[in-house]
Coordinates of C-alpha atoms in Angstrom, one line a residue:
X873 CA 27.5 79.6 -3.9
X874 CA 26.9 82.6 -1.6
X875 CA 23.7 81.2 1.0
X876 CA 23.0 82.1 4.8
X877 CA 24.4 79.3 7.0
X878 CA 21.9 77.7 9.5
X879 CA 23.3 77.2 12.9
X880 CA 24.3 73.5 13.8
X881 CA 21.4 73.0 16.1
X882 CA 18.8 74.1 13.1
X883 CA 20.4 72.8 10.5
X884 CA 20.6 69.6 12.4
X885 CA 16.6 69.9 13.0
X886 CA 15.9 71.0 9.6
X887 CA 17.6 67.4 8.5
X888 CA 15.6 65.6 11.3
X889 CA 12.5 67.5 10.4
X890 CA 13.1 66.6 6.8
X891 CA 13.7 63.2 5.9
X892 CA 14.8 61.6 9.7
X893 CA 18.8 61.5 8.6
X894 CA 18.1 59.6 5.8
X895 CA 18.3 61.3 3.0
X896 CA 16.0 60.6 -0.5
X897 CA 14.0 57.7 1.3
X898 CA 13.5 59.8 4.6
X899 CA 12.1 62.4 2.9
X900 CA 9.4 60.0 1.5
X901 CA 9.0 58.4 4.8
X902 CA 7.9 61.7 6.3
X903 CA 6.0 62.0 3.4
X904 CA 3.6 59.4 4.2
X905 CA 3.5 60.1 7.7
X906 CA 2.3 63.3 6.5
X907 CA -0.6 61.5 4.8
X908 CA -1.0 59.4 8.4
X909 CA -1.4 62.8 10.1
X910 CA -4.0 64.1 7.4
X911 CA -5.8 60.7 8.3
X912 CA -5.6 60.9 12.1
X913 CA -7.3 64.8 11.4
X914 CA -10.1 63.7 9.4
X915 CA -10.8 60.8 11.6
X916 CA -10.7 63.0 14.9
X917 CA -13.0 65.3 13.1
X918 CA -15.3 62.5 12.7
X919 CA -15.2 61.5 15.9
X920 CA -15.2 65.2 17.6
X921 CA -18.6 66.0 15.6
X922 CA -21.0 66.7 17.8
X923 CA -24.5 65.1 18.8
X924 CA -27.4 67.8 18.2
X925 CA -27.6 70.1 20.6
X926 CA -24.1 69.4 22.0
X927 CA -22.5 72.1 19.7
X928 CA -22.0 74.5 22.6
X929 CA -20.0 71.9 24.5
X930 CA -17.8 70.6 21.9
X931 CA -15.3 74.0 21.4
X932 CA -14.6 74.0 25.3
X933 CA -13.8 71.8 28.7
X934 CA -16.8 71.6 31.1
X935 CA -16.1 72.7 34.5
X936 CA -17.5 69.5 35.9
X937 CA -15.6 67.0 33.6
X938 CA -13.4 64.4 35.5
X939 CA -11.1 62.2 35.1
X940 CA -11.0 60.1 31.6
X941 CA -14.1 62.6 30.4
X942 CA -11.5 65.5 31.2
X943 CA -9.2 64.2 29.3
X944 CA -11.1 63.4 26.0
X945 CA -12.9 66.9 26.1
X946 CA -9.5 68.4 26.6
X947 CA -8.8 66.5 23.5
X948 CA -11.0 67.6 21.9
X949 CA -11.4 70.9 22.5
X950 CA -7.3 71.0 21.5
X951 CA -7.8 69.5 18.2
X952 CA -10.7 71.5 17.3
X953 CA -9.2 75.1 17.8
X954 CA -6.0 73.8 15.9
X955 CA -7.6 71.4 13.5
X956 CA -7.6 73.9 10.0
X957 CA -3.8 75.2 11.2
X958 CA -3.0 71.3 11.9
X959 CA -4.4 70.2 8.5
X960 CA -2.7 73.0 6.0
X961 CA 0.6 72.5 7.9
X962 CA 0.0 68.6 7.5
X963 CA -1.3 68.8 4.1
X964 CA 1.9 71.2 2.8
X965 CA 4.0 68.7 4.4
X966 CA 3.0 66.5 1.8
X967 CA 3.7 68.7 -1.0
X968 CA 7.1 69.2 -0.1
X969 CA 7.6 65.4 0.3
X970 CA 6.4 64.4 -2.7
X971 CA 6.8 67.4 -5.0
X972 CA 6.6 65.2 -8.3
X973 CA 3.2 63.8 -7.7
X974 CA 1.9 67.6 -7.3
X975 CA 4.0 68.8 -10.2
X976 CA 6.7 70.9 -8.5
X977 CA 9.8 69.2 -9.8
X978 CA 9.9 70.3 -13.0
X979 CA 12.2 71.9 -15.0
X980 CA 12.1 75.6 -16.4
X981 CA 11.7 76.9 -19.8
X982 CA 14.1 79.7 -21.2
X983 CA 13.9 82.1 -24.4
X984 CA 12.9 79.9 -27.4
X985 CA 11.0 77.7 -25.7
X986 CA 14.1 75.7 -24.2
X987 CA 13.3 73.6 -21.4
X988 CA 16.1 73.2 -18.3
X989 CA 16.6 71.2 -15.3
X990 CA 15.8 74.0 -12.1
X991 CA 19.3 72.9 -10.2
X992 CA 21.7 73.3 -13.4
X993 CA 20.0 76.2 -15.1
X994 CA 19.8 76.6 -19.1
X995 CA 22.7 76.0 -21.0
X996 CA 24.6 78.4 -22.6
X997 CA 27.7 78.7 -24.9
X998 CA 30.5 81.1 -23.9
X999 CA 31.0 83.8 -25.7
X1000 CA 34.7 83.8 -27.4
X1001 CA 36.9 86.6 -26.2
X1002 CA 34.2 88.2 -23.7
X1003 CA 34.8 88.1 -19.6
X1004 CA 32.3 87.0 -17.3
X1005 CA 30.1 89.2 -14.9
X1006 CA 30.8 89.2 -11.5
X1007 CA 28.3 88.3 -9.3
X1008 CA 27.5 92.1 -7.7
X1009 CA 26.7 92.7 -11.6
X1010 CA 24.3 89.6 -11.8
X1011 CA 23.0 90.2 -8.1
X1012 CA 22.0 94.1 -9.7
X1013 CA 20.4 92.4 -12.7
X1014 CA 18.9 89.9 -11.1
X1015 CA 17.0 93.4 -9.0
X1016 CA 16.2 94.9 -12.1
X1017 CA 14.6 91.5 -13.8
X1018 CA 12.3 90.7 -10.3
X1019 CA 12.3 94.4 -8.2
X1020 CA 9.5 93.2 -6.5
X1021 CA 11.5 89.9 -5.1
X1022 CA 14.3 90.1 -2.4
X1023 CA 17.2 88.3 -2.9
X1024 CA 18.6 85.3 -0.8
X1025 CA 21.6 83.8 -2.4
X1026 CA 23.7 83.8 -5.6
X1027 CA 25.1 80.5 -7.4
X1028 CA 28.6 81.0 -9.5
X1029 CA 28.5 78.7 -12.4
X1030 CA 31.5 75.9 -12.1
X1031 CA 31.0 75.2 -15.9
X1032 CA 31.8 77.7 -18.7
X1033 CA 27.8 76.7 -20.0
X1034 CA 25.8 77.1 -17.2
X1035 CA 24.5 80.5 -16.1
X1036 CA 24.5 82.5 -12.7
X1037 CA 21.4 81.5 -10.5
X1038 CA 20.5 84.5 -8.4
X1039 CA 17.7 82.5 -5.9
X1040 CA 14.4 85.5 -5.1
X1041 CA 11.9 85.3 -2.6
X1042 CA 8.7 86.2 -4.3
X1043 CA 6.1 88.2 -2.1
X1044 CA 8.3 87.8 0.8
X1045 CA 7.7 84.0 0.7
X1046 CA 8.5 81.6 -2.0
X1047 CA 11.3 80.8 -3.8
X1048 CA 11.9 81.9 -7.4
X1049 CA 15.3 82.3 -9.7
X1050 CA 16.5 84.3 -12.0
X1051 CA 19.3 82.6 -14.7
X1052 CA 21.9 85.2 -15.8
X1053 CA 24.6 84.3 -19.2
X1054 CA 27.5 85.8 -17.4
X1055 CA 29.2 86.2 -21.0
X1056 CA 26.3 88.2 -22.4
X1057 CA 25.5 90.1 -19.7
X1058 CA 21.7 89.6 -20.1
X1059 CA 18.8 87.1 -17.9
X1060 CA 17.8 84.1 -19.9
X1061 CA 15.4 83.0 -18.0
X1062 CA 13.2 83.4 -14.6
X1063 CA 11.1 81.3 -12.7
X1064 CA 8.4 82.8 -10.4
X1065 CA 6.0 80.4 -9.5
X1066 CA 4.3 82.2 -7.0
X1067 CA 1.3 82.3 -9.3
X1068 CA 0.8 78.7 -8.0
X1069 CA -1.1 77.7 -5.3
X1070 CA 1.4 74.8 -4.8
X1071 CA 4.4 76.6 -4.4
X1072 CA 2.7 78.4 -1.4
X1073 CA 2.6 75.4 0.5
X1074 CA 6.5 75.6 1.6
X1075 CA 6.1 79.0 3.2
X1076 CA 2.8 77.8 4.8
X1077 CA 4.1 74.9 6.1
X1078 CA 7.2 76.5 7.7
X1079 CA 5.3 79.6 8.9
X1080 CA 7.7 82.2 7.1
X1081 CA 7.0 85.1 5.4
X1082 CA 3.1 85.3 6.3
X1083 CA 3.4 87.3 9.4
X1084 CA 4.3 86.5 13.4
X1085 CA 0.4 85.1 14.1
X1086 CA 0.5 82.4 11.1
X1087 CA 4.1 81.7 12.5
X1088 CA 2.9 81.3 16.0
X1089 CA -0.2 79.0 15.0
X1090 CA 2.3 76.7 12.8
X1091 CA 4.4 76.2 15.7
X1092 CA 1.4 75.4 18.2
X1093 CA 0.2 72.9 15.3
X1094 CA 4.1 71.0 15.9
X1095 CA 3.2 71.0 19.7
X1096 CA -0.5 69.5 19.4
X1097 CA 0.1 66.1 18.9

């Protein structure tokens, strides 16, 4: 398997953020924290909602604000300016933590309507007397099968009855996969969920592939709490 390795500090941060270093149970814990963040956002919006005639003061801190009033107005103004991004990042985190609940952890489908596990790929029959193709050939086939996607990694099968899996990035943001039969040198299945709105939640959450401005806003939404 070939894939880019994160620097140790980023790998640690990714695990801490994703599951609190507690594995699958930790991932659910983080997911429920996301639900709590959504609740805080909604209730914060209710508390922020200005009275009639006060809207012009709802998005800034008045120069005359002092003491507790200053902190309340600073909190309200900061919160409302980042509110939409904060809610998007929180919701997308919940989707990532609970993929089954949103129908994102199911299997794929190969030719003939055969379903398969996304992590293992379709089961195939080895071809007697054939020589399996290598990673370079599989990569070239994947590029041809999904010309608008960018390859990000390739996994060679550890069993003769499994496919080569080439991980791709569709539209520069959404993870996709091309499954290739190494014995017959042919694509047996493709997975491109980029047409599904929920599949965009990971790039939305990570700020990846959606431009520098969105990435900066996601960064700020992480500091706001």
